[in-house]
Structures are given as structure tokens and as C-alpha cells.
């Protein structure tokens, strides 16, 4: 049964009665606020979601669309969300601004894309050598992380929610081998967020650009290397056709939160049930995206190997230097504001607390199977 | 804005118009089916959920209650779910039967509890040395697992959905040290599912009993050892007060799916939007339960250590024998029916496919941080 149709039927009936000139108008007015009922119902919210992803991009873009579809189904069409690819309505890296000023009610992207505007945002995508996917989620929902995130975005009238996680990423695609720290010097590499800053300290030149531009930049030699995501997305962009070596581990992004941005005023305008629907859809889409990456990364890694991608591990010496510089960069970021200091202290404490449990559980599993 | 109130207002208006004897009855009847609209809406579904858990039990019971609360909020009260603890309406281990015969529309438990009735169910909680949490979810939603699960329960008129996962568990609480395979012989231990069968092959005597009975059985010496879940739940039961040694890794349950059981006829009776709401609530509750365990296991492990629990690792020799017997037990289960054979082939193939990705991602992270 479609409720909105029923509702529409009731409204149509009221209208027809009115047009028919029912004689008993007084009676009508004394009943339960019929005019308000007829004019307010069924209130429909038609929202826009701007994203940082290419059209229908696997994993990232499809998760945004899935969320929109499910909200539509759960609300029986009372809350519809039209999803826009990066560049359709606003450029990929201007999603945050668009939601902040109300051009769109919703956005989907990654917090570190807006680091120029909100440096604090960098904590909320990924921290090098930091929390894993399940740990990051637990810190956000149970360890106080969400409250910090809300605090960071509140001045811009934006409410963030997790919608997805790519899981642990890869180190990236390189057109030259990295055999020592020396090989990083002068390297032109696309790596956003804190990982990019670490590479800068190690002598590389880092740039940020949306995913849609990465392949061409790598193929033309405008950059020597790039991180992107993991096999699923990297195969979709054909990055193995633009670079020879595929490095691991993804030290710079042990997990990566994707965020839904919500214009706070728009959120406040929703009735309670639609707010609950939007919130739960975010939770369900988050789980679904992780499933998507776990499954498709496994399949895509196979294909990349078959198509000639050469898997390489960063040397221990390089990883050690990366970790050392990560601590420096994070320490400096923590110094930039009182809020940053509180966030970093909380994350570090949680990582220390949660590590002993992983030592005796999943680490054992992966080492034993 | 409460839609059901609006709807009620519209219905009340129609009723008042009718009672008022509006003269234009023909007009009313020729409009869009007003009587159906007035009598069908708002249809409310008041469902019962029987569970295998003690009242308000942390993690397991609270996840069931959270799902009920969120469904209520999203549906604006059109679908309400009353949660019953094990023993309140039906015994903890009879949840499957109760949902199958329609005593309750919903259940929450773990598939291996019904192995006596549906041996195939054992694949859908946990497989020793098998898939991790994120891998199991991916196999279910992307790798064909859900279709197998549906097929296994369809003869009983029951539809299963994931609602939660405890993550990797612990090896359990022991009143004597396990220094060699010899120490397992004659041991009376509570371990359900395939893990229990493996221990039986290694000479232990295994029993299944609901969680609520475990503490007393261990303290009185009715059993020598028990697995239960992980620090969060084990602390809640005070198991460290009933046994001295806390063993890891949880070889028998590298993850453990909690399942929502739905009476198929009841599910079919729901309108599309409420089905979507129930499905998405399951997805969101699943993510939330994992957060709950990751956070609280870390906190509880600390407390257990402080309160004297002695952490012990199973010797390699014992783990190797457990793994060997697991293969035997799973091979036999796969032989029991054509469906079991297909399921085991699918799970094994997926584990082989997904392992190389974990080798270069999360395993690296846990070894490196």
C-alpha cells in the first residue's frame, strides 16, 4: 500500500468536497483542523546531494545513489534525493561549500578534501598508521569522535555523518621503484590529506586533484605517482595502464571514512521519522559499502595481477621514516587549535586502548589462517 | 510533524463529514476511493521479537532493542516491535521454532543454536579458522551467502537477516591450563556449533547451554571450561570470577553473525516502505553492534586484566590440531547434503580469494603499527 497515494486520495477528496460546495461548512471547520491537514499533507522533501565522485563511480558514487534509493523507499517518496556527480552542479572539491551555503541539502565526499577551509577535517578521513575501519567507526560512535566532528563543522552550518568506508587502501601507483628514502625526493605525487603532508616532509611534491583527473595526470607524466583507493577503484580507473608498480601497505590510509554532509537548517526542517530514516540509511549504507570493498577488492586484485600490475612493498626503512614523519605532522596539526589538540589526544588514547584486543584477535587470525 | 496524526485528522474529517450528512454524497463516491482510504489507514503492525539473550544483555540484547526502537522511530509507530528476553515468551534455544510457527514474527539469536533442527545453519554463525567479520558480511551480501541462507531456512517459512556481529571472539575460560593436546581429553566444555564438534573429536566432552546458565555451570564445576563471547560480554557475566585462565585466539569463532529471523508470511504482509525500513534497520544495527563490541571489548579487556584474569595463548601444537580437525568436521558437514556441499565450496573459494588482499592490507597494519 502506498501511503502517499492514500494521502493524496484524502486530499483530493477534501478538495472535491470543497469544490462541490458542501453545505455543512461550519461542521467542517469545527472538526480536527481540516485545512491544516489538507494543505500540509503530504509534505514532500526533494533534496539534492552533490558528490565528489564521477558519475556512477563504483563503490563511492554507487553508495551515494544506494542511500538515495533506500531513503526514497523507506519514506515512500516523502524524502527524495537526487544525486549529482562531481562537476554536474558544483566542482568535486567544492561539495562542502555547496552544502554549507545551502546550494544542496546533502553532500558526499571525504573530509580531507576540504582541509584548505577546515584543517581539523583531516582527522576525520584517515590518519596515517592510525585506526583501522572498525576502530574508527567505534571511536566515532562510542569514543567521542562524532561530537568532535560535529564541533568542527558546526561553524559552517554543516552536520557530518559516516556514509561508508573504503577499508584499508593501497600505497599507490608509481612509475618508478621506491627502494630507499632517496627515491621519494623530487617525486611528483597526488596524495591528499595527512599522507600528502608526510610525503612533502620526505622531499616529494604533492598535489591534490579529484579522482577524475588522476589517470591522465599519471599517464602524461604530469605526476610520477598517485595514491587513489584500492584495487576495486584503481581497476575502474585503469591506473595499471598508467603506472607499473602497485605499492602496499596503504600506510597513509589504514581506513578512509566517506562522509555525508547535511545542511543543518535542512536537517532541522525534517520531521522526526524522516530524520530517523536518513540516519539509519547512513548506517546501513556504511555497512554495505564496506562489504562492497571487501568483495570487489579481492576480485579486482586478481584481475590487476593478471593484467600485469607489479605488487611491491615499501621497504621497512621507508615505512619507518613515514611513520616518524606522521607523528611529527600529526603533532603539529594538534598544536594548531585547542579543538585539534583534544581530537588528537582522544584518537591516540583510543588507539592505545584498542590495540591489545586486536593483538589477540584479528592479528592472530590473519597470522594463523 | 507526526504523519499518523495528520492522517488521523484527515480520517476524522471524512468521518465528521459523513456524520454531518453532507448532501453531496454522489460526488464523494465518485472521487478517489475515499472509504478505502479512511478505513485502511493508518494500518499498524504490532510485532513480537523473541530472543536468545538475557534481559537487556549488553551488545546482544541491546542490539535487538535498538533495532526495535529505530524501526518504531522510522515508521512513526506504524511498525512496533516488542522485544522478549530468552525464557520470557519461549526458551532461549527455541527462538527459531517460535518464529517458524508464527508465535512471534521476529527472532534474534545465532544460527548454530538450531543445529539440531537445521544442521546447515552452522555455516551461518561462524566457521573455525574461517572468514573474519568483514569477509563474512561480504560473502553474505556479495558472494552468494545470503541466497544459501535463505534456501536453508525457506522450508521452515523463515527469512534470515544479519543483525549484528560480535567480531572475533576469545578462546574461552578454563579452570585448568591447556599445555598440550592431552589436556583437552576429558575436559567438560560448553562450546556450541562447529567449534564444539572439533573439541569433541579432540577428546573433550562438549555441551550447549544458553548464556544465562554458563556462569553457574562453570562455578559449580559442572563444566571445566566455556567459550562465551569476548571481554565485553564475558565481563558482564563475571566469568573471570568462575575461572582462572582466559585463552586466545578464538579459533572457533573468528567472527560470529547474529541473525534476525522473520516469519515469511508476516514479512510478506508488510507494505513496501515498512519492509525497506526493517531491512535498513537491520543493516544499521549490524554496523552499530560491531562498533559496540570493538569499543567495549577494548575497555573490558583492561578491566578483566586488572581484576586478575590470566591471559593465555593456546600452544601452537593445540591450534594446529584444532585446525586439522576443523577441516575434517567441515568436510563431513559438507557431505551431509547437496546444499551443504555448495555452501562449503562457496565459502572456501571466497576465503581463498579474499586472503591475498588482507595479507597486504590489515595484516600489514596490525603487524606494523
XYZ file of C-alpha atoms in Angstrom:
738
model
C 0.000 0.000 0.000
C 1.388 3.382 -0.991
C 0.665 5.820 1.807
C 1.258 8.921 -0.265
C -1.403 7.789 -2.714
C -3.844 7.294 0.097
C -2.941 10.652 1.451
C -3.343 12.118 -1.985
C -6.739 10.467 -2.228
C -7.803 12.013 1.056
C -6.582 15.435 -0.048
C -8.311 15.049 -3.403
C -11.500 14.153 -1.602
C -11.260 17.224 0.584
C -10.678 19.372 -2.487
C -13.598 17.815 -4.319
C -15.843 18.355 -1.340
C -14.835 21.961 -1.179
C -15.325 22.490 -4.907
C -18.663 20.735 -4.666
C -19.732 23.342 -2.209
C -20.680 21.050 0.627
C -23.337 22.830 2.603
C -22.111 21.953 6.017
C -19.089 24.238 6.152
C -19.390 25.097 9.837
C -19.233 21.468 10.792
C -16.118 21.056 8.725
C -14.342 23.951 10.381
C -15.082 22.718 13.886
C -13.530 19.292 13.188
C -9.839 18.452 13.670
C -8.058 21.254 11.801
C -9.002 20.021 8.359
C -7.459 22.936 6.463
C -4.048 22.446 8.026
C -4.270 18.750 7.318
C -5.266 19.255 3.732
C -2.633 21.887 2.970
C 0.369 20.414 4.844
C -0.036 16.816 3.739
C 1.647 15.031 2.147
C 4.684 17.201 2.673
C 7.453 16.065 0.376
C 11.119 16.975 0.582
C 13.023 16.925 -2.678
C 16.709 17.197 -1.859
C 19.905 17.407 -3.856
C 23.101 15.549 -2.987
C 26.303 16.851 -4.570
C 29.225 14.446 -4.572
C 32.953 14.422 -5.191
C 32.736 11.368 -7.471
C 32.471 10.722 -11.188
C 29.011 9.653 -12.426
C 28.016 6.191 -11.092
C 31.555 5.622 -9.834
C 31.863 2.110 -8.329
C 31.788 1.998 -4.548
C 31.888 5.720 -3.852
C 29.237 7.036 -6.235
C 27.085 3.922 -6.103
C 26.955 4.124 -2.288
C 25.557 7.660 -2.507
C 22.947 6.500 -5.014
C 22.089 3.482 -2.897
C 21.487 5.733 0.096
C 19.189 7.917 -2.006
C 17.255 4.892 -3.277
C 16.765 3.460 0.188
C 15.658 6.763 1.718
C 13.113 7.058 -1.078
C 11.844 3.509 -0.463
C 11.661 3.874 3.325
C 9.936 7.253 3.207
C 7.576 6.116 0.447
C 8.707 9.077 -1.620
C 8.326 11.753 1.072
C 12.091 12.392 1.052
C 13.687 12.114 -2.370
C 17.386 12.681 -3.002
C 18.794 13.430 -6.439
C 22.491 12.559 -6.639
C 24.874 14.742 -8.685
C 28.328 13.692 -9.828
C 31.282 15.975 -9.176
C 31.147 18.863 -11.644
C 27.477 18.464 -12.504
C 26.182 21.053 -10.075
C 29.380 22.112 -8.295
C 33.023 21.024 -8.712
C 34.053 17.856 -6.855
C 36.172 19.672 -4.302
C 33.514 22.318 -3.539
C 30.956 19.946 -2.069
C 31.469 21.212 1.471
C 30.910 24.837 0.458
C 27.796 23.947 -1.512
C 26.215 22.212 1.472
C 27.325 24.957 3.838
C 25.635 27.672 1.798
C 22.571 25.536 1.066
C 23.058 25.099 -2.689
C 22.443 21.433 -1.921
C 20.965 19.932 1.231
C 23.379 16.977 1.131
C 26.906 16.193 0.060
C 29.032 13.049 -0.167
C 32.797 13.191 -0.145
C 35.825 12.827 2.110
C 36.686 15.246 4.911
C 40.309 15.770 3.872
C 39.192 17.298 0.580
C 38.222 20.459 2.500
C 41.430 20.780 4.509
C 42.107 24.202 2.985
C 38.921 25.512 4.557
C 38.684 23.317 7.695
C 42.125 21.965 8.654
C 40.537 19.990 11.506
C 38.616 17.933 8.920
C 41.797 15.963 8.204
C 41.346 13.870 11.343
C 38.019 12.553 10.064
C 39.015 10.724 6.904
C 42.154 8.866 7.849
C 45.247 9.162 9.995
C 48.499 7.546 8.791
C 49.377 4.443 10.830
C 46.165 5.118 12.749
C 42.877 3.412 13.439
C 41.502 0.619 11.242
C 37.975 0.673 9.780
C 36.210 -0.966 12.698
C 38.241 1.030 15.219
C 37.489 4.356 13.514
C 33.762 3.613 13.492
C 33.891 2.647 17.162
C 35.785 5.828 18.052
C 33.223 7.936 16.178
C 30.097 6.333 17.647
C 31.319 5.274 21.094
C 34.590 7.056 21.779
C 33.505 10.688 21.368
C 34.674 11.171 17.779
C 31.301 12.195 16.356
C 30.975 15.042 18.870
C 34.389 16.418 17.785
C 33.398 16.137 14.142
C 30.103 17.958 14.793
C 32.022 20.666 16.645
C 34.438 21.141 13.744
C 31.687 21.589 11.146
C 29.098 23.459 13.272
C 30.509 26.931 12.428
C 29.683 26.181 8.786
C 26.117 25.025 9.464
C 27.009 21.506 8.376
C 26.309 18.180 10.146
C 28.569 15.238 9.158
C 27.658 11.541 9.222
C 29.622 8.467 8.170
C 28.340 7.049 4.904
C 30.821 4.372 4.026
C 34.431 3.432 4.389
C 36.795 2.095 1.746
C 38.663 -0.031 4.268
C 42.454 -0.048 4.187
C 43.821 1.408 0.983
C 46.908 0.694 -1.094
C 50.143 2.680 -1.070
C 49.531 3.787 -4.634
C 50.772 3.583 -8.217
C 54.340 4.559 -9.022
C 56.195 4.956 -12.267
C 59.497 4.353 -10.542
C 60.588 1.938 -7.864
C 60.939 3.125 -4.294
C 63.989 1.356 -2.940
C 65.086 3.977 -0.448
C 64.105 7.318 1.038
C 66.183 8.958 -1.659
C 63.705 7.781 -4.305
C 60.932 9.887 -2.746
C 62.847 13.122 -3.212
C 61.505 15.224 -6.047
C 58.738 12.738 -6.779
C 55.542 14.430 -8.001
C 52.694 12.571 -6.313
C 48.958 13.009 -5.853
C 48.186 12.201 -2.208
C 45.608 14.226 -0.273
C 45.380 14.769 3.464
C 47.967 13.994 6.080
C 49.692 11.350 3.971
C 50.453 14.030 1.401
C 51.935 16.251 4.067
C 54.159 13.414 5.286
C 55.424 12.822 1.750
C 56.151 16.528 1.387
C 58.334 16.381 4.507
C 60.165 13.463 2.951
C 61.000 15.529 -0.109
C 58.172 14.729 -2.534
C 55.999 17.326 -4.245
C 52.378 16.542 -3.501
C 49.241 17.737 -5.220
C 45.536 17.218 -4.618
C 43.201 16.625 -7.540
C 39.844 14.895 -7.880
C 39.815 11.254 -8.894
C 38.566 12.001 -12.389
C 41.860 13.717 -13.291
C 44.267 11.168 -11.865
C 44.615 8.783 -14.800
C 45.514 11.435 -17.330
C 47.925 13.188 -14.977
C 49.734 9.908 -14.357
C 49.746 8.810 -17.963
C 51.041 12.120 -19.296
C 53.765 12.281 -16.663
C 52.297 15.412 -15.040
C 52.704 13.321 -11.866
C 55.057 10.388 -11.191
C 52.825 8.602 -8.745
C 49.423 8.653 -7.136
C 47.543 7.062 -4.370
C 43.904 6.559 -5.166
C 41.952 3.935 -3.246
C 42.352 0.175 -3.574
C 42.095 -2.472 -6.328
C 38.322 -2.062 -6.854
C 38.526 1.643 -7.668
C 42.010 1.594 -9.132
C 40.989 -1.014 -11.697
C 37.909 1.065 -12.561
C 40.192 3.992 -13.464
C 42.620 1.697 -15.288
C 45.539 3.043 -13.254
C 47.555 -0.119 -14.025
C 47.677 1.141 -17.599
C 49.279 4.401 -16.485
C 51.849 3.139 -13.972
C 53.879 -0.003 -13.487
C 54.260 -0.561 -9.752
C 51.468 -1.053 -7.243
C 52.752 -0.388 -3.721
C 51.488 -1.588 -0.359
C 50.749 -1.154 2.528
C 48.476 1.879 2.429
C 50.234 3.393 5.427
C 48.608 6.756 4.709
C 45.037 5.445 4.892
C 44.543 2.387 7.123
C 40.859 3.149 6.609
C 39.060 6.061 4.944
C 35.729 7.415 6.123
C 33.382 8.747 3.474
C 31.130 11.419 4.839
C 27.631 12.618 4.191
C 27.347 16.352 4.770
C 23.933 17.697 5.743
C 22.910 21.337 5.720
C 21.898 21.832 9.361
C 18.869 24.008 8.582
C 17.569 21.467 6.104
C 18.069 18.702 8.659
C 16.211 20.698 11.301
C 13.273 21.099 8.914
C 12.682 17.337 8.676
C 10.040 15.619 10.797
C 11.366 13.082 13.315
C 10.600 9.997 11.236
C 12.461 11.304 8.157
C 15.466 12.268 10.317
C 15.496 8.728 11.664
C 15.222 7.340 8.134
C 18.147 9.454 6.901
C 20.280 8.484 9.901
C 19.601 4.751 9.640
C 20.103 4.804 5.871
C 23.550 6.250 6.560
C 24.340 3.404 8.958
C 23.100 0.743 6.563
C 24.908 2.285 3.583
C 28.102 2.367 5.656
C 27.963 -1.357 6.281
C 27.056 -2.001 2.696
C 29.991 -0.025 1.333
C 32.463 -1.994 3.426
C 31.001 -5.253 2.060
C 31.308 -3.816 -1.435
C 35.010 -3.023 -1.000
C 35.952 -6.263 0.735
C 34.343 -8.289 -2.021
C 35.399 -6.260 -5.015
C 38.932 -5.530 -3.834
C 39.546 -9.269 -3.661
C 38.213 -9.765 -7.200
C 39.990 -6.719 -8.626
C 43.373 -7.568 -7.075
C 43.293 -10.816 -9.008
C 42.496 -9.027 -12.239
C 45.160 -6.372 -11.744
C 47.796 -9.060 -11.216
C 46.627 -10.885 -14.335
C 46.866 -7.652 -16.296
C 50.460 -7.134 -15.271
C 50.355 -4.872 -12.212
C 53.543 -5.442 -10.224
C 52.894 -5.614 -6.479
C 55.667 -4.044 -4.391
C 56.040 -3.477 -0.685
C 57.578 -0.251 0.607
C 60.960 -1.050 2.203
C 60.985 -1.077 6.015
C 63.357 1.884 6.050
C 60.862 3.965 4.057
C 57.906 2.883 6.188
C 59.834 3.746 9.356
C 60.546 7.249 8.056
C 56.923 7.675 7.036
C 55.781 6.718 10.498
C 58.220 9.063 12.137
C 57.101 11.981 9.954
C 53.454 11.077 10.539
C 53.948 11.620 14.250
C 55.561 14.995 13.549
C 52.819 16.136 11.164
C 50.028 14.996 13.491
C 51.735 16.667 16.446
C 51.842 19.949 14.528
C 48.210 19.660 13.451
C 47.259 19.040 17.080
C 49.012 22.299 18.002
C 47.017 24.369 15.514
C 43.942 24.739 17.695
C 42.583 23.754 21.054
C 39.989 21.533 19.326
C 42.672 19.785 17.269
C 44.578 19.070 20.461
C 41.578 17.448 22.087
C 40.815 15.359 18.998
C 44.331 14.021 18.617
C 44.609 13.191 22.322
C 41.329 11.277 22.123
C 42.249 9.338 18.979
C 45.702 8.427 20.270
C 44.319 7.268 23.598
C 41.701 5.146 21.842
C 44.286 3.576 19.567
C 46.367 2.604 22.590
C 43.313 1.186 24.312
C 42.082 -0.853 21.377
C 45.389 -2.270 20.129
C 45.830 -5.006 22.784
C 42.464 -6.512 21.804
C 43.429 -6.645 18.132
C 46.755 -8.219 19.057
C 44.955 -11.235 20.484
C 42.117 -11.410 17.956
C 42.242 -10.410 14.272
C 46.027 -10.161 14.139
C 46.200 -13.747 15.373
C 43.631 -14.783 12.780
C 45.479 -13.241 9.855
C 48.755 -14.692 11.024
C 47.293 -18.130 11.595
C 44.912 -18.951 8.793
C 5.210 16.582 12.206
C 3.566 13.261 13.012
C 2.096 11.804 9.846
C -0.204 9.394 11.602
C -1.802 12.328 13.424
C -2.325 14.147 10.160
C -3.703 11.016 8.654
C -5.948 10.630 11.675
C -7.088 14.214 11.219
C -7.975 13.564 7.584
C -9.819 10.384 8.524
C -11.627 12.187 11.338
C -12.622 14.902 8.893
C -14.042 12.340 6.473
C -15.929 10.709 9.324
C -17.298 14.037 10.525
C -18.389 14.940 7.011
C -20.189 11.643 6.745
C -21.817 12.034 10.140
C -22.742 15.589 9.297
C -24.702 14.209 6.403
C -23.054 16.176 3.676
C -25.573 16.487 0.903
C -23.205 15.818 -1.915
C -22.819 12.067 -1.403
C -22.655 11.184 -5.084
C -19.693 13.487 -5.542
C -17.966 11.800 -2.634
C -18.455 8.319 -4.011
C -17.186 9.219 -7.437
C -13.936 10.648 -6.049
C -10.781 8.594 -5.385
C -11.958 5.702 -3.202
C -12.432 7.695 -0.017
C -13.903 4.845 2.009
C -10.949 2.562 1.440
C -8.631 5.400 2.388
C -10.479 6.120 5.576
C -10.770 2.505 6.721
C -7.279 1.159 5.798
C -5.206 3.967 7.196
C -3.188 4.100 9.330
C -2.567 0.357 9.431
C -0.342 -0.535 12.348
C 1.717 -3.701 12.817
C 2.497 -4.707 16.384
C 5.121 -7.431 16.282
C 6.913 -9.544 18.843
C 10.637 -10.391 18.762
C 11.766 -13.364 20.838
C 15.485 -13.523 21.587
C 18.078 -15.933 22.917
C 19.501 -13.362 25.335
C 19.021 -12.421 28.967
C 17.010 -9.232 29.587
C 18.853 -6.110 28.363
C 22.025 -8.129 27.853
C 24.873 -5.839 26.689
C 25.626 -6.000 22.987
C 23.347 -8.877 22.052
C 20.092 -7.907 23.764
C 20.645 -4.176 23.452
C 21.155 -4.523 19.687
C 17.754 -6.199 19.358
C 16.154 -3.421 21.400
C 17.950 -0.751 19.385
C 16.598 -2.243 16.171
C 13.078 -2.177 17.608
C 13.446 1.448 18.711
C 14.714 2.580 15.336
C 12.028 0.754 13.375
C 9.455 2.425 15.590
C 11.011 5.868 15.013
C 11.370 5.433 11.239
C 7.862 4.088 10.765
C 6.389 6.723 13.076
C 4.816 3.911 15.088
C 3.297 2.005 12.186
C 5.570 -0.995 12.898
C 6.254 -1.593 16.579
C 8.419 -4.437 17.878
C 8.274 -5.682 21.474
C 11.483 -7.484 22.440
C 11.346 -10.521 24.745
C 14.329 -11.979 26.605
C 15.059 -15.698 26.375
C 12.560 -17.563 28.557
C 10.031 -14.750 28.700
C 7.831 -15.993 25.884
C 9.780 -19.032 24.677
C 13.055 -20.630 25.878
C 16.263 -19.101 24.509
C 17.081 -22.049 22.285
C 13.550 -22.309 20.838
C 13.559 -18.949 19.064
C 13.776 -20.499 15.605
C 10.763 -22.744 16.215
C 8.734 -19.864 17.609
C 9.319 -17.743 14.510
C 8.748 -20.698 12.201
C 5.317 -21.444 13.666
C 4.411 -17.748 13.953
C 4.309 -17.456 17.748
C 6.452 -14.384 17.159
C 7.004 -12.529 13.892
C 10.687 -11.937 14.677
C 13.534 -13.613 16.479
C 17.140 -12.689 17.350
C 19.758 -15.302 18.038
C 22.625 -17.218 16.451
C 22.168 -19.811 13.708
C 24.239 -22.528 15.377
C 21.778 -22.668 18.279
C 19.353 -24.519 15.970
C 21.850 -27.043 14.609
C 19.749 -29.927 15.971
C 16.896 -28.864 13.711
C 18.795 -27.331 10.777
C 22.353 -28.698 10.592
C 23.072 -26.386 7.641
C 22.555 -23.394 9.960
C 26.018 -23.987 11.419
C 27.691 -22.367 8.417
C 25.921 -19.078 9.117
C 27.246 -18.135 12.535
C 30.940 -18.912 12.358
C 33.376 -21.344 10.845
C 36.575 -22.235 12.777
C 39.661 -20.651 11.169
C 37.256 -19.168 8.628
C 36.150 -15.758 7.432
C 36.595 -12.602 9.531
C 33.731 -10.201 10.272
C 34.114 -8.020 7.202
C 34.745 -11.041 4.976
C 31.661 -12.892 6.253
C 29.457 -9.858 5.615
C 30.889 -9.505 2.116
C 30.322 -13.191 1.379
C 26.720 -12.915 2.548
C 25.795 -9.746 0.634
C 28.059 -10.031 -2.418
C 29.360 -13.582 -2.601
C 26.089 -15.523 -2.670
C 25.916 -16.388 1.041
C 22.521 -14.795 1.682
C 20.876 -16.904 -1.042
C 22.215 -20.092 0.577
C 20.975 -18.952 3.971
C 17.523 -18.176 2.551
C 17.453 -21.598 0.914
C 18.335 -23.342 4.185
C 15.537 -21.646 6.160
C 12.840 -21.461 3.439
C 11.389 -24.927 4.276
C 10.592 -23.540 7.741
C 8.919 -20.370 6.464
C 11.699 -18.247 7.958
C 13.745 -15.458 6.346
C 17.131 -14.689 7.969
C 18.947 -11.350 8.011
C 22.217 -10.296 9.650
C 21.616 -8.144 12.705
C 24.994 -7.751 14.260
C 28.304 -9.476 14.645
C 30.392 -9.864 17.789
C 33.645 -9.708 15.859
C 36.360 -12.216 16.661
C 35.772 -13.963 19.950
C 38.076 -15.334 22.619
C 39.099 -18.969 23.073
C 37.230 -19.120 26.368
C 37.584 -19.522 30.138
C 39.366 -22.552 31.526
C 39.810 -23.854 35.040
C 42.938 -25.719 34.040
C 45.851 -24.850 31.814
C 45.984 -26.229 28.290
C 49.636 -27.047 27.689
C 49.165 -29.909 25.286
C 46.518 -31.828 23.390
C 46.402 -34.247 26.315
C 44.891 -31.511 28.491
C 41.801 -31.363 26.287
C 40.932 -35.002 26.862
C 38.029 -35.473 29.225
C 37.524 -31.718 29.609
C 33.871 -30.769 30.041
C 33.381 -27.619 27.984
C 30.474 -25.510 26.776
C 31.146 -24.667 23.124
C 28.309 -24.622 20.581
C 28.494 -25.134 16.847
C 31.380 -26.456 14.830
C 33.964 -25.490 17.432
C 32.258 -27.799 19.885
C 32.363 -30.637 17.402
C 36.094 -30.089 16.854
C 36.735 -30.241 20.604
C 34.708 -33.451 20.823
C 36.976 -35.017 18.198
C 39.941 -33.945 20.297
C 38.598 -35.807 23.299
C 36.623 -33.149 25.182
C 33.000 -33.513 26.237
C 31.052 -30.575 24.885
C 27.666 -29.245 25.874
C 25.442 -26.435 24.601
C 23.564 -24.232 27.042
C 22.228 -20.706 26.844
C 24.430 -17.892 28.118
C 22.361 -17.362 31.221
C 23.427 -20.751 32.622
C 27.136 -20.579 31.870
C 28.410 -18.818 34.996
C 26.804 -21.200 37.450
C 27.835 -24.274 35.483
C 31.440 -23.083 35.471
C 31.491 -22.016 39.101
C 29.967 -25.236 40.397
C 32.332 -27.348 38.327
C 29.524 -28.822 36.236
C 31.798 -27.774 33.367
C 35.584 -27.211 33.379
C 35.626 -24.579 30.673
C 33.443 -22.481 28.447
C 33.670 -20.240 25.488
C 31.222 -17.383 25.606
C 31.934 -14.281 23.547
C 34.660 -11.740 24.227
C 35.695 -9.398 27.062
C 32.595 -7.152 26.816
C 30.117 -9.995 27.379
C 32.389 -12.163 29.489
C 32.896 -9.350 31.993
C 29.122 -8.773 32.080
C 28.642 -12.400 33.189
C 31.573 -12.192 35.613
C 33.191 -15.269 34.092
C 36.585 -14.200 35.459
C 35.161 -14.963 38.902
C 34.361 -18.539 37.870
C 37.541 -19.489 36.001
C 41.198 -18.532 36.159
C 42.553 -18.652 32.616
C 41.350 -16.612 29.652
C 42.509 -18.228 26.417
C 43.037 -16.743 22.965
C 42.765 -16.784 19.986
C 39.096 -17.523 19.409
C 39.954 -20.047 16.700
C 36.397 -21.419 16.834
C 34.728 -18.081 16.066
C 36.839 -15.624 14.011
C 33.543 -13.710 13.770
C 30.010 -14.552 14.813
C 26.928 -13.424 12.919
C 23.837 -12.655 14.954
C 20.701 -13.253 12.981
C 17.250 -11.760 12.842
C 14.669 -14.391 11.927
C 11.494 -13.195 10.219
C 8.340 -15.216 9.758
C 7.981 -15.163 5.972
C 4.191 -14.711 5.988
C 4.471 -11.773 8.355
C 7.174 -10.240 6.152
C 5.009 -10.681 3.058
C 2.161 -8.850 4.792
C 4.184 -5.632 5.193
C 3.839 -2.768 2.719
C 6.979 -1.949 0.720
C 8.068 1.004 2.845
C 7.936 -0.974 6.098
C 9.870 -3.843 4.526
C 12.523 -1.344 3.467
C 12.571 0.127 6.968
C 13.029 -3.296 8.591
C 15.791 -4.218 6.136
C 17.729 -0.977 6.546
C 17.331 -1.070 10.316
C 18.982 -4.497 10.215
C 21.910 -3.075 8.234
C 22.329 -0.097 10.539
C 22.029 -2.236 13.684
C 24.678 -4.565 12.263
C 27.169 -1.766 11.912
C 26.269 -0.412 15.302
C 26.799 -3.736 17.051
C 30.288 -4.066 15.610
C 31.148 -0.580 16.924
C 29.740 -1.587 20.291
C 31.962 -4.670 20.521
C 35.128 -3.022 19.245
C 34.795 -0.238 21.793
C 33.621 -2.232 24.764
C 35.924 -5.207 24.227
C 38.870 -2.850 24.469
C 37.569 -1.337 27.703
C 36.554 -4.675 29.209
C 39.859 -6.406 28.413
C 41.578 -3.790 30.537
C 39.198 -4.363 33.408
C 39.454 -8.137 33.242
C 43.244 -7.916 33.424
C 43.009 -5.565 36.392
C 40.663 -7.986 38.114
C 43.098 -10.847 37.781
C 42.119 -12.670 34.598
C 45.192 -14.500 33.305
C 45.558 -14.227 29.530
C 46.921 -17.380 27.916
C 47.523 -18.328 24.317
C 46.747 -21.850 23.095
C 50.028 -23.614 22.242
C 50.778 -23.902 18.530
C 50.534 -27.689 18.736
C 46.969 -27.420 20.055
C 45.961 -24.826 17.467
C 47.384 -26.982 14.678
C 45.337 -29.964 15.835
C 42.233 -27.797 16.104
C 42.714 -26.569 12.561
C 43.235 -30.080 11.251
C 40.073 -31.336 12.965
C 38.140 -28.284 11.750
C 38.851 -29.311 8.182
C 37.635 -32.820 8.921
C 34.446 -31.660 10.647
C 33.628 -29.153 7.908
C 34.328 -31.733 5.230
C 31.854 -34.097 6.887
C 29.210 -31.391 7.253
C 29.632 -30.579 3.563
C 28.919 -34.233 2.756
C 25.635 -34.253 4.653
C 23.564 -32.655 1.900
C 23.876 -31.261 -1.570
C 23.162 -27.754 -0.220
C 25.851 -28.085 2.444
C 28.320 -29.073 -0.262
C 27.548 -25.983 -2.317
C 27.793 -23.698 0.717
C 31.157 -25.020 1.870
C 32.610 -24.863 -1.648
C 31.476 -21.231 -1.938
C 32.828 -20.162 1.454
C 36.178 -21.869 0.935
C 36.581 -20.350 -2.510
C 35.777 -16.894 -1.148
C 38.242 -17.276 1.709
C 40.970 -18.166 -0.784
C 40.034 -15.201 -2.954
C 39.941 -12.639 -0.164
C 43.031 -13.699 1.788
C 45.689 -12.156 -0.528
C 44.070 -8.724 -0.098
C 44.135 -8.992 3.689
C 47.760 -10.106 3.536
C 48.744 -6.761 2.023
C 46.324 -4.560 3.966
C 45.029 -5.133 7.524
C 47.575 -7.814 8.362
C 50.319 -5.354 7.444
C 48.660 -2.678 9.563
C 48.410 -4.832 12.677
C 51.968 -6.020 12.252
C 53.300 -2.540 11.660
C 51.584 -0.118 13.987
